[in-house]
């Protein structure tokens, strides 16, 4: 997830681009760069880190001219470095990209065979070379772009400049957003509306499979095959702050709703559907975990909950014994680790000090370390022997939402690949498990569509002072996560408990004031959890059921029923988490707390 802007018109491009990028910095801040035409030649400025670094560079080496393009990067392929920063140049062509090109290795090999030399580790650079090859043959920039995008697999939004046509920008997209801004004698392109609002409110959304050619006077849209597209502009009425949150009131809500796409991004390029298998990134190809006899999963907070689900997945699918520990506890207990024990650390930020300390502890004992991380090239990613990125895009809100569900997705992929490799799962079962994952984003979307009901429930129970969350088996960590979300953003005291443990103590807390959220899908432990639910009912607890199957026996005891669609048992934690995130969010809004930056919390906890 990167930020893209482009400008074509009579004004100097660079101040417009920098100010547009400021509105998009939430999309990525690993590096930033600009390119602009100066006397029919395209000049590029780029640097590592936040936009302020680029602003400093521009003061030292100003960039004059127009049209121009600008980019803030959220690294996916290639570490954050100047070399990997956008724009990328090949011959006459200079280009920016947001997304992931799945077949870039094959394209890159073919380009190198034809004598092209790559200067970066990115998937993006191949696109600039492919377009430049066409331009070199005398093909117009728009047609060259159309020819090239037809060869790309994956998700992309690109904006291209070419020294062969100094009066225009060309943009194309597939599965990644692009919006065009229509001005008076000038036009704009961006990956999100906030970057445009300073200049215009008349916008056109580019659809998947479309290419747009922008000059100062006109915008022309075609399909990838060159058929003209006629689309009327819309007028945006959002204020700039709402716009940055994509129209949502808070980043948290935006990130909750981004989950279907984030899950797609986690599995993108890693699914081998026909073979019923998973093909993880290069350093996790078949054989990498051959000597492993046991796994220890370590993390903090929400990521620790992901580890608890991961234990189920890895034991069930890969047949490997697993333990789970907190980062802060792992090293203080002098853990037994050796070269046959794999440490899996899970971290959104990749900077959490306790998790990083666990990595060092394992390394001292010669244990291999796999990091499941969101932030590319973070400290944990750099210290691990293997990395599985979640590609969830930046998570701005302090409370983790899409990071959690994408961590579960990544662990499912990992368990599946190990299971296939170790012969625990045959091709038929593999195909079913892969198929269920592919179907999941649409089910997450459906679960999200039930938000209005959850909002009503939140208002009804929003004055509670304590809430108990119960779950069993693979969904016990979901109870923990639901309780954590509620306490951190609404400041209501909440506890997650294994449903079967309730009678050993917490049952004493239940009275007719107490909401009890029971996570009870129709699974192998349904009857057992139902008995626990009855124990709550007979003590007057106000039961909020969260299930994938609304049955009369549940309706009998439930004060509220929150349902999600059905999926396979191992993916239910992802779906059942959605109503709990929305419940916590709407309770917090009802209570008027600072949803995106709750008191006393920090996004990455870099102290032990
Ligand atoms: C809860 C939350 C925290 C983090 C924890 C680990 O919503 O965000 O509990 O999960 O601090 O952070 P990372 O994943 O960055 O290591």
Coordinates of C-alpha atoms and ligand atoms in Angstrom, one line a residue:
X1 CA 0.0 0.0 0.0
X2 CA 1.8 3.1 -1.3
X3 CA 0.6 6.7 -2.0
X4 CA 0.6 8.0 -5.5
X5 CA 0.0 11.5 -7.0
X6 CA 0.4 13.0 -10.4
X7 CA -0.1 16.5 -11.8
X8 CA -0.3 17.8 -15.4
X9 CA -0.9 21.5 -16.0
X10 CA 0.8 24.9 -16.2
X11 CA 1.9 25.1 -12.5
X12 CA 5.2 23.8 -11.0
X13 CA 4.5 20.2 -10.1
X14 CA 6.7 19.6 -7.1
X15 CA 4.8 21.7 -4.4
X16 CA 1.5 20.2 -5.6
X17 CA 3.0 16.7 -5.4
X18 CA 4.5 17.1 -2.0
X19 CA 1.4 18.6 -0.5
X20 CA -0.7 15.7 -2.1
X21 CA 1.8 13.1 -0.7
X22 CA 1.4 14.7 2.8
X23 CA -2.3 13.7 2.7
X24 CA -1.3 10.1 1.7
X25 CA 1.6 9.6 4.1
X26 CA -0.7 7.3 6.1
X27 CA -0.4 4.9 3.2
X28 CA 3.4 4.4 3.6
X29 CA 6.5 6.1 4.9
X30 CA 9.4 3.9 4.1
X31 CA 10.7 6.2 1.3
X32 CA 9.4 9.0 -0.9
X33 CA 10.2 10.4 -4.3
X34 CA 9.2 12.8 -7.1
X35 CA 9.8 13.1 -10.8
X36 CA 9.1 16.1 -13.0
X37 CA 9.7 17.2 -16.6
X38 CA 12.4 19.9 -16.9
X39 CA 13.1 20.9 -20.5
X40 CA 11.8 17.7 -22.0
X41 CA 13.9 15.7 -19.6
X42 CA 12.5 13.9 -16.5
X43 CA 14.4 14.6 -13.3
X44 CA 14.0 12.4 -10.2
X45 CA 14.5 13.0 -6.5
X46 CA 14.0 10.3 -3.9
X47 CA 15.1 9.3 -0.5
X48 CA 14.5 6.8 2.4
X49 CA 12.2 7.6 5.2
X50 CA 9.3 10.0 5.7
X51 CA 8.3 12.9 3.5
X52 CA 10.1 15.4 5.6
X53 CA 13.4 13.8 4.3
X54 CA 12.2 14.4 0.8
X55 CA 11.2 18.0 1.6
X56 CA 14.8 18.6 2.9
X57 CA 16.3 17.0 -0.2
X58 CA 14.1 19.3 -2.4
X59 CA 15.4 22.4 -0.5
X60 CA 19.0 21.3 -1.3
X61 CA 18.2 20.1 -4.8
X62 CA 15.1 21.8 -6.1
X63 CA 13.0 20.1 -8.7
X64 CA 11.5 22.4 -11.3
X65 CA 9.0 21.6 -14.0
X66 CA 5.7 20.0 -15.0
X67 CA 4.1 17.5 -15.4
X68 CA 5.2 15.4 -12.5
X69 CA 4.5 12.3 -10.3
X70 CA 5.1 11.6 -6.6
X71 CA 5.1 8.5 -4.4
X72 CA 5.3 7.4 -0.7
X73 CA 6.3 3.8 -0.4
X74 CA 5.1 1.0 1.8
X75 CA 7.8 -1.6 1.0
X76 CA 6.7 -5.0 -0.2
X77 CA 9.4 -6.3 -2.6
X78 CA 12.8 -5.0 -1.6
X79 CA 13.9 -3.3 1.6
X80 CA 13.3 0.5 2.1
X81 CA 16.3 2.1 0.4
X82 CA 16.9 4.9 -2.0
X83 CA 17.6 2.4 -4.8
X84 CA 14.2 0.8 -4.2
X85 CA 12.3 4.1 -3.8
X86 CA 10.0 5.2 -6.6
X87 CA 9.9 6.7 -9.2
X88 CA 11.8 4.1 -11.2
X89 CA 13.4 5.0 -14.5
X90 CA 14.1 2.8 -17.5
X91 CA 15.3 4.7 -20.6
X92 CA 12.8 7.4 -21.4
X93 CA 10.2 6.0 -19.0
X94 CA 9.7 7.0 -15.4
X95 CA 7.1 5.3 -13.3
X96 CA 5.4 5.0 -9.8
X97 CA 3.5 1.9 -8.7
X98 CA 1.3 0.8 -5.8
X99 CA 0.6 -2.9 -5.5
X100 CA 2.4 -6.3 -6.0
X101 CA 3.3 -7.8 -9.4
X102 CA 3.1 -11.5 -8.9
X103 CA 4.9 -12.6 -12.0
X104 CA 7.7 -10.1 -11.8
X105 CA 10.4 -12.7 -11.4
X106 CA 9.6 -14.3 -14.8
X107 CA 9.2 -10.8 -16.4
X108 CA 12.5 -9.7 -14.9
X109 CA 14.3 -12.8 -16.1
X110 CA 13.0 -12.3 -19.7
X111 CA 14.0 -8.6 -19.6
X112 CA 17.5 -9.5 -18.4
X113 CA 17.8 -12.0 -21.2
X114 CA 17.0 -9.2 -23.7
X115 CA 19.8 -7.2 -22.2
X116 CA 18.0 -4.9 -19.7
X117 CA 19.8 -4.3 -16.4
X118 CA 17.8 -3.8 -13.2
X119 CA 18.9 -1.3 -10.6
X120 CA 16.5 -2.2 -7.8
X121 CA 15.1 -5.2 -6.0
X122 CA 11.5 -4.1 -6.7
X123 CA 8.8 -5.7 -8.7
X124 CA 8.0 -2.2 -10.1
X125 CA 11.1 -1.7 -12.1
X126 CA 10.2 -4.4 -14.6
X127 CA 7.1 -2.4 -15.6
X128 CA 9.2 0.7 -16.5
X129 CA 11.5 -1.5 -18.6
X130 CA 8.6 -3.2 -20.4
X131 CA 6.9 0.2 -21.2
X132 CA 10.3 1.6 -22.3
X133 CA 10.8 -1.3 -24.7
X134 CA 7.5 -0.4 -26.4
X135 CA 8.3 3.3 -26.4
X136 CA 11.6 2.6 -28.0
X137 CA 9.8 0.9 -30.9
X138 CA 7.9 4.2 -31.4
X139 CA 4.6 3.1 -29.7
X140 CA 2.7 5.9 -28.0
X141 CA 2.8 6.0 -24.2
X142 CA -0.9 5.1 -23.7
X143 CA -0.8 2.2 -26.1
X144 CA 2.6 1.0 -24.7
X145 CA 1.0 1.0 -21.2
X146 CA -2.0 -0.9 -22.4
X147 CA 0.3 -3.5 -24.0
X148 CA 2.3 -4.0 -20.9
X149 CA -0.5 -4.1 -18.3
X150 CA -2.0 -7.0 -20.2
X151 CA 1.2 -9.0 -19.3
X152 CA 1.1 -8.2 -15.6
X153 CA -0.4 -10.4 -12.9
X154 CA -1.3 -9.1 -9.5
X155 CA -2.5 -5.8 -8.2
X156 CA -1.3 -2.5 -9.4
X157 CA -1.9 1.2 -9.9
X158 CA 0.7 2.9 -12.0
X159 CA 1.4 6.4 -13.2
X160 CA 3.9 6.8 -16.1
X161 CA 5.8 9.7 -17.6
X162 CA 7.8 9.3 -20.8
X163 CA 10.3 11.7 -22.3
X164 CA 8.8 10.8 -25.7
X165 CA 5.5 12.7 -24.7
X166 CA 6.3 15.5 -22.3
X167 CA 2.8 16.8 -22.1
X168 CA 1.1 13.8 -20.5
X169 CA 0.6 11.3 -17.7
X170 CA -0.7 7.8 -18.2
X171 CA -2.2 5.8 -15.4
X172 CA -3.6 2.2 -15.3
X173 CA -5.1 0.1 -12.5
X174 CA -6.1 -3.4 -11.5
X175 CA -7.3 -4.2 -7.9
X176 CA -5.6 -1.1 -6.4
X177 CA -7.3 2.3 -6.3
X178 CA -6.8 5.3 -8.6
X179 CA -8.8 8.4 -8.7
X180 CA -8.6 11.2 -11.3
X181 CA -9.1 14.9 -10.3
X182 CA -10.4 17.2 -12.9
X183 CA -9.3 20.8 -12.7
X184 CA -9.5 23.9 -14.9
X185 CA -6.7 23.6 -17.4
X186 CA -5.0 21.1 -15.2
X187 CA -5.6 17.5 -14.1
X188 CA -4.5 15.2 -11.3
X189 CA -4.3 11.6 -10.4
X190 CA -3.9 10.1 -6.9
X191 CA -4.4 6.8 -5.0
X192 CA -6.9 8.5 -2.7
X193 CA -9.2 11.5 -2.6
X194 CA -7.5 13.5 0.2
X195 CA -4.6 14.3 -2.2
X196 CA -6.9 16.0 -4.6
X197 CA -9.3 18.1 -2.4
X198 CA -7.0 21.1 -2.2
X199 CA -7.3 21.5 -6.0
X200 CA -10.6 20.0 -7.1
X201 CA -13.7 18.2 -5.9
X202 CA -14.6 16.8 -9.4
X203 CA -13.3 13.3 -9.5
X204 CA -13.5 10.2 -11.7
X205 CA -12.7 6.8 -10.3
X206 CA -10.7 4.5 -12.6
X207 CA -12.0 1.0 -12.7
X208 CA -10.0 -2.3 -12.8
X209 CA -8.8 -2.9 -16.4
X210 CA -8.7 0.7 -17.4
X211 CA -6.0 3.1 -18.6
X212 CA -6.3 6.9 -18.5
X213 CA -4.4 9.4 -20.5
X214 CA -4.2 12.9 -18.8
X215 CA -3.1 16.1 -20.4
X216 CA -3.7 19.6 -19.0
X217 CA -6.8 19.9 -21.2
X218 CA -8.3 16.4 -21.3
X219 CA -8.7 13.1 -19.7
X220 CA -9.3 10.0 -21.9
X221 CA -10.1 6.6 -20.5
X222 CA -10.0 3.3 -22.3
X223 CA -10.0 -0.3 -21.4
X224 CA -6.8 -2.4 -21.5
X225 CA -7.9 -3.4 -25.0
X226 CA -8.2 0.3 -26.1
X227 CA -12.0 0.6 -26.2
X228 CA -13.1 4.1 -25.1
X229 CA -14.9 4.4 -21.7
X230 CA -17.4 7.2 -21.1
X231 CA -17.8 8.1 -17.4
X232 CA -19.3 11.2 -15.7
X233 CA -17.3 12.9 -12.9
X234 CA -18.6 12.9 -9.4
X235 CA -18.4 15.8 -6.9
X236 CA -16.9 14.9 -3.5
X237 CA -18.4 16.7 -0.5
X238 CA -16.1 15.2 2.2
X239 CA -14.0 17.5 4.4
X240 CA -10.2 16.8 4.1
X241 CA -9.9 15.0 7.4
X242 CA -12.8 12.6 6.7
X243 CA -11.3 12.1 3.3
X244 CA -8.0 10.9 4.7
X245 CA -9.9 8.3 6.6
X246 CA -11.6 7.2 3.4
X247 CA -14.9 8.7 4.6
X248 CA -14.8 6.7 7.8
X249 CA -15.0 8.5 11.2
X250 CA -11.9 6.8 12.5
X251 CA -8.9 5.0 11.2
X252 CA -9.9 2.0 13.3
X253 CA -13.2 1.6 11.5
X254 CA -11.5 2.1 8.1
X255 CA -9.0 -0.6 9.0
X256 CA -11.7 -3.0 10.2
X257 CA -13.4 -2.5 6.8
X258 CA -10.1 -3.0 4.9
X259 CA -9.9 -6.6 6.2
X260 CA -11.3 -8.3 3.1
X261 CA -8.7 -6.6 0.9
X262 CA -5.9 -7.0 3.4
X263 CA -6.6 -10.8 3.6
X264 CA -6.5 -10.9 -0.2
X265 CA -3.1 -9.1 -0.1
X266 CA -1.7 -11.6 2.4
X267 CA -2.6 -14.5 0.2
X268 CA -1.8 -12.9 -3.1
X269 CA 0.7 -14.8 -5.2
X270 CA 1.0 -17.5 -2.5
X271 CA -1.9 -19.8 -3.4
X272 CA -1.6 -22.8 -5.7
X273 CA -5.3 -23.6 -6.0
X274 CA -5.2 -26.5 -8.5
X275 CA -2.4 -28.3 -6.6
X276 CA -4.2 -27.6 -3.3
X277 CA -1.0 -26.1 -2.0
X278 CA 0.7 -22.9 -0.9
X279 CA 3.8 -21.4 -2.4
X280 CA 5.3 -19.0 0.1
X281 CA 8.0 -16.5 -0.8
X282 CA 11.5 -17.5 -2.0
X283 CA 13.1 -18.1 1.4
X284 CA 10.2 -20.3 2.6
X285 CA 10.2 -22.7 -0.4
X286 CA 9.9 -26.4 0.1
X287 CA 12.4 -27.9 2.4
X288 CA 13.3 -24.8 4.5
X289 CA 11.8 -26.4 7.7
X290 CA 13.0 -29.9 7.1
X291 CA 14.8 -30.5 10.4
X292 CA 12.2 -28.9 12.6
X293 CA 10.7 -31.1 15.4
X294 CA 8.8 -28.5 17.4
X295 CA 7.6 -24.9 17.2
X296 CA 7.5 -22.1 19.8
X297 CA 5.3 -19.1 19.0
X298 CA 6.1 -15.9 20.7
X299 CA 4.5 -12.4 20.6
X300 CA 2.8 -9.7 22.6
X301 CA -0.8 -8.5 22.9
X302 CA -3.1 -9.1 19.9
X303 CA -0.2 -10.8 18.1
X304 CA 0.0 -13.2 21.0
X305 CA -3.6 -14.1 20.4
X306 CA -2.7 -14.8 16.8
X307 CA 0.0 -17.2 18.1
X308 CA -2.6 -19.1 20.2
X309 CA -4.7 -19.6 17.0
X310 CA -1.4 -20.4 15.2
X311 CA -0.8 -23.3 17.6
X312 CA -4.0 -24.9 16.6
X313 CA -3.3 -24.4 12.9
X314 CA 0.2 -25.7 13.0
X315 CA -0.6 -28.7 15.2
X316 CA -3.7 -29.6 13.2
X317 CA -2.4 -29.0 9.7
X318 CA 1.4 -29.5 10.0
X319 CA 1.4 -32.1 12.8
X320 CA 4.1 -30.3 14.7
X321 CA 4.0 -29.8 18.5
X322 CA 3.7 -26.1 19.4
X323 CA 4.0 -24.0 22.5
X324 CA 3.0 -20.3 22.9
X325 CA 4.7 -17.8 25.1
X326 CA 4.6 -14.0 25.7
X327 CA 7.7 -12.2 24.5
X328 CA 8.3 -10.8 28.0
X329 CA 8.2 -14.3 29.5
X330 CA 10.0 -16.3 27.0
X331 CA 13.5 -15.2 27.7
X332 CA 13.2 -14.9 31.4
X333 CA 12.4 -18.6 31.7
X334 CA 15.6 -19.7 30.0
X335 CA 13.8 -21.6 27.2
X336 CA 15.0 -24.9 25.8
X337 CA 15.6 -24.1 22.1
X338 CA 18.0 -25.7 19.7
X339 CA 18.5 -26.0 15.9
X340 CA 15.5 -28.4 15.7
X341 CA 13.1 -25.9 17.5
X342 CA 11.6 -23.2 15.3
X343 CA 10.8 -19.9 16.9
X344 CA 7.9 -18.1 15.2
X345 CA 7.5 -14.5 16.2
X346 CA 4.4 -12.6 15.2
X347 CA 4.5 -8.8 15.2
X348 CA 2.7 -6.1 13.2
X349 CA 5.3 -3.4 13.8
X350 CA 8.3 -5.7 13.8
X351 CA 9.7 -3.3 16.6
X352 CA 8.1 -4.7 19.8
X353 CA 11.1 -4.9 22.2
X354 CA 9.9 -8.0 24.1
X355 CA 9.4 -9.9 20.8
X356 CA 12.7 -8.7 19.5
X357 CA 14.4 -9.9 22.7
X358 CA 12.8 -13.4 22.1
X359 CA 14.4 -13.4 18.6
X360 CA 17.8 -12.8 20.2
X361 CA 17.3 -15.4 22.9
X362 CA 16.5 -18.0 20.2
X363 CA 19.4 -17.0 18.0
X364 CA 21.8 -17.4 21.0
X365 CA 20.6 -21.0 21.2
X366 CA 21.0 -21.5 17.4
X367 CA 17.3 -21.9 16.8
X368 CA 15.9 -20.8 13.4
X369 CA 13.5 -17.8 13.6
X370 CA 10.6 -17.1 11.3
X371 CA 9.0 -13.7 11.7
X372 CA 5.4 -13.0 10.7
X373 CA 5.6 -9.3 10.2
X374 CA 3.7 -6.5 8.6
X375 CA 6.3 -3.8 8.4
X376 CA 9.0 -4.6 5.8
X377 CA 12.6 -4.5 7.0
X378 CA 11.6 -3.8 10.6
X379 CA 14.1 -4.8 13.3
X380 CA 12.4 -8.1 13.9
X381 CA 12.3 -8.9 10.1
X382 CA 15.9 -8.1 9.8
X383 CA 17.0 -10.2 12.7
X384 CA 14.9 -13.3 11.8
X385 CA 16.3 -16.1 9.5
X386 CA 13.0 -16.2 7.5
X387 CA 10.2 -13.6 7.1
X388 CA 6.6 -14.1 6.1
X389 CA 5.1 -10.6 5.5
X390 CA 1.4 -10.1 6.0
X391 CA 1.2 -7.2 3.5
X392 CA -1.8 -5.7 5.4
X393 CA -0.7 -2.1 4.6
X394 CA -0.1 0.5 7.3
X395 CA -2.1 0.2 10.5
X396 CA -2.6 3.7 11.9
X397 CA -5.0 3.1 14.7
X398 CA -3.3 2.0 17.8
X399 CA -5.6 -1.0 18.4
X400 CA -4.8 -3.9 16.0
X401 CA -7.5 -5.1 13.7
X402 CA -6.4 -6.0 10.2
X403 CA -3.0 -6.9 11.5
X404 CA -4.6 -9.7 13.6
X405 CA -6.7 -11.2 10.8
X406 CA -3.9 -11.1 8.3
X407 CA -1.6 -12.7 10.9
X408 CA -4.1 -15.6 11.1
X409 CA -4.2 -15.7 7.3
X410 CA -0.4 -15.9 7.1
X411 CA -0.2 -18.6 9.8
X412 CA -2.9 -20.6 8.0
X413 CA -0.9 -20.4 4.8
X414 CA 2.3 -21.5 6.6
X415 CA 0.6 -24.4 8.4
X416 CA -0.9 -25.5 5.1
X417 CA 2.4 -25.4 3.3
X418 CA 4.2 -27.3 6.1
X419 CA 1.3 -29.8 6.2
X420 CA 1.5 -30.5 2.5
X421 CA 5.2 -30.8 2.6
X422 CA 5.2 -33.1 5.6
X423 CA 2.5 -35.3 4.1
X424 CA 0.0 -34.5 6.8
X425 CA -2.4 -33.1 4.2
X426 CA -3.1 -34.7 0.8
X427 CA -3.9 -32.8 -2.4
X428 CA -7.7 -33.2 -2.0
X429 CA -7.8 -31.8 1.5
X430 CA -5.3 -29.2 0.4
X431 CA -7.7 -28.1 -2.3
X432 CA -10.6 -27.8 0.1
X433 CA -8.5 -25.8 2.6
X434 CA -7.1 -23.5 -0.1
X435 CA -10.6 -23.1 -1.6
X436 CA -12.0 -22.1 1.8
X437 CA -9.3 -19.4 2.2
X438 CA -10.0 -18.0 -1.3
X439 CA -13.7 -17.7 -0.4
X440 CA -13.0 -16.0 2.9
X441 CA -12.6 -12.3 2.0
X442 CA -16.2 -12.3 0.6
X443 CA -17.4 -13.8 3.9
X444 CA -15.5 -11.2 5.9
X445 CA -17.3 -8.6 3.8
X446 CA -20.6 -10.2 4.6
X447 CA -19.8 -10.3 8.3
X448 CA -18.9 -6.5 8.1
X449 CA -22.3 -5.8 6.4
X450 CA -24.0 -6.7 9.7
X451 CA -22.6 -3.6 11.4
X452 CA -25.9 -1.7 12.1
X453 CA -27.2 -4.5 14.4
X454 CA -23.9 -4.5 16.2
X455 CA -24.0 -0.7 16.7
X456 CA -27.5 -1.1 18.3
X457 CA -26.2 -3.8 20.6
X458 CA -23.2 -1.6 21.5
X459 CA -25.5 1.3 22.6
X460 CA -27.6 -1.1 24.7
X461 CA -24.6 -2.5 26.7
X462 CA -22.3 0.4 26.4
X463 CA -22.7 1.4 30.1
X464 CA -21.5 -1.9 31.5
X465 CA -18.6 -1.8 33.9
X466 CA -17.4 -5.3 33.3
X467 CA -17.8 -7.8 30.4
X468 CA -16.9 -11.4 30.2
X469 CA -15.9 -13.1 26.9
X470 CA -16.0 -16.9 26.7
X471 CA -14.7 -19.2 23.9
X472 CA -13.4 -22.7 23.5
X473 CA -10.7 -24.4 21.5
X474 CA -9.5 -22.5 18.5
X475 CA -12.0 -19.7 19.4
X476 CA -10.8 -19.2 23.0
X477 CA -8.1 -16.7 21.6
X478 CA -11.0 -14.9 19.9
X479 CA -12.6 -14.3 23.3
X480 CA -9.3 -12.9 24.5
X481 CA -9.0 -10.7 21.5
X482 CA -12.6 -9.4 21.8
X483 CA -12.0 -8.6 25.5
X484 CA -8.7 -6.8 24.7
X485 CA -10.3 -4.7 22.0
X486 CA -13.1 -3.6 24.3
X487 CA -10.8 -2.7 27.2
X488 CA -8.2 -0.9 25.2
X489 CA -10.6 1.4 23.3
X490 CA -13.6 1.7 25.5
X491 CA -11.9 1.4 29.0
X492 CA -14.5 -1.1 30.1
X493 CA -13.0 -3.9 32.2
X494 CA -13.2 -7.1 30.2
X495 CA -11.9 -10.6 30.6
X496 CA -11.5 -13.4 28.1
X497 CA -11.8 -16.9 29.5
X498 CA -11.9 -20.5 28.2
X499 CA -15.6 -21.3 28.5
X500 CA -14.8 -24.5 30.4
X501 CA -12.7 -22.6 33.0
X502 CA -15.5 -20.3 34.0
X503 CA -16.9 -22.6 36.6
X504 CA -13.5 -22.6 38.3
X505 CA -13.8 -19.0 39.5
X506 CA -15.1 -16.3 37.2
X507 CA -18.7 -17.6 37.5
X508 CA -18.7 -15.8 40.9
X509 CA -18.7 -12.5 39.0
X510 CA -21.9 -13.2 37.1
X511 CA -25.0 -11.2 38.1
X512 CA -27.9 -9.7 36.2
X513 CA -25.8 -6.6 35.3
X514 CA -23.0 -8.5 33.5
X515 CA -22.9 -8.9 29.7
X516 CA -21.3 -12.2 28.8
X517 CA -20.2 -12.5 25.2
X518 CA -20.2 -16.2 24.3
X519 CA -18.3 -17.3 21.1
X520 CA -20.1 -20.4 20.1
X521 CA -19.8 -21.6 16.5
X522 CA -21.4 -24.9 15.4
X523 CA -18.2 -27.0 15.9
X524 CA -17.0 -30.1 17.7
X525 CA -17.2 -28.4 21.1
X526 CA -20.6 -26.7 20.5
X527 CA -22.5 -28.8 23.1
X528 CA -19.9 -28.2 25.8
X529 CA -19.9 -24.5 25.2
X530 CA -23.7 -24.6 25.2
X531 CA -23.6 -26.1 28.7
X532 CA -21.4 -23.2 29.9
X533 CA -23.8 -20.8 28.3
X534 CA -26.6 -22.3 30.3
X535 CA -24.6 -21.9 33.5
X536 CA -24.4 -18.2 32.7
X537 CA -28.1 -18.0 31.9
X538 CA -29.1 -19.5 35.2
X539 CA -27.1 -16.8 37.1
X540 CA -28.8 -14.0 35.2
X541 CA -26.0 -13.0 32.9
X542 CA -27.0 -10.9 29.8
X543 CA -25.8 -13.3 27.1
X544 CA -24.6 -11.9 23.7
X545 CA -24.1 -14.9 21.4
X546 CA -21.6 -14.8 18.6
X547 CA -22.1 -17.7 16.3
X548 CA -22.0 -19.0 12.7
X549 CA -25.3 -20.9 13.1
X550 CA -28.4 -19.4 14.7
X551 CA -30.2 -22.3 16.2
X552 CA -33.3 -22.4 18.4
X553 CA -31.3 -23.6 21.4
X554 CA -29.1 -20.5 21.1
X555 CA -32.0 -18.2 20.5
X556 CA -33.6 -19.5 23.7
X557 CA -30.9 -18.2 25.9
X558 CA -29.4 -15.3 24.0
X559 CA -30.3 -11.6 24.7
X560 CA -28.6 -10.8 21.5
X561 CA -27.4 -12.9 18.5
X562 CA -24.5 -11.8 16.3
X563 CA -24.0 -14.1 13.4
X564 CA -21.2 -14.5 10.8
X565 CA -21.2 -16.7 7.7
X566 CA -20.0 -20.3 7.9
X567 CA -16.5 -21.4 6.9
X568 CA -14.2 -24.3 7.8
X569 CA -13.4 -24.6 11.5
X570 CA -9.8 -23.4 11.2
X571 CA -10.9 -20.1 9.6
X572 CA -13.8 -19.4 12.0
X573 CA -11.5 -17.3 14.3
X574 CA -11.1 -14.7 11.5
X575 CA -14.9 -14.4 10.9
X576 CA -15.9 -14.5 14.6
X577 CA -13.4 -11.7 15.4
X578 CA -15.2 -9.2 13.0
X579 CA -18.3 -8.6 15.2
X580 CA -16.2 -8.3 18.3
X581 CA -14.0 -5.6 16.7
X582 CA -17.2 -3.8 15.6
X583 CA -18.7 -4.2 19.0
X584 CA -15.7 -2.7 20.8
X585 CA -15.5 0.1 18.2
X586 CA -19.2 1.1 18.6
X587 CA -19.1 0.9 22.4
X588 CA -16.0 3.2 22.4
X589 CA -17.8 5.7 20.1
X590 CA -20.9 5.5 22.3
X591 CA -18.7 6.3 25.4
X592 CA -16.8 9.0 23.5
X593 CA -13.3 7.8 24.0
X594 CA -10.3 8.5 21.8
X595 CA -10.8 5.5 19.5
X596 CA -7.6 5.8 17.4
X597 CA -5.3 6.8 20.2
X598 CA -6.5 5.4 23.4
X599 CA -5.0 6.7 26.6
X600 CA -1.7 5.2 27.8
X601 CA -1.1 3.1 24.7
X602 CA 1.5 3.3 21.9
X603 CA 1.5 1.8 18.4
X604 CA 4.8 0.1 18.8
X605 CA 6.1 -0.8 22.2
X606 CA 9.8 -0.4 22.0
X607 CA 10.6 -0.7 25.7
X608 CA 10.8 -4.0 27.6
Ligands
LIG1 C1 -3.7 -4.4 20.7 C2 -2.4 -4.1 20.2 C3 -1.2 -4.6 20.9 C4 -0.1 -5.2 19.9 C5 1.1 -5.5 20.7 C6 2.2 -6.2 19.8 O1 -4.7 -3.9 19.9 O2 -2.3 -3.5 19.2 O3 -1.5 -5.6 21.9 O4 -0.7 -6.3 19.3 O5 1.7 -4.4 21.3 O6 2.5 -5.3 18.7 P1 3.2 -5.8 17.4 O7 2.3 -6.7 16.7 O8 3.6 -4.5 16.7 O9 4.4 -6.6 17.9

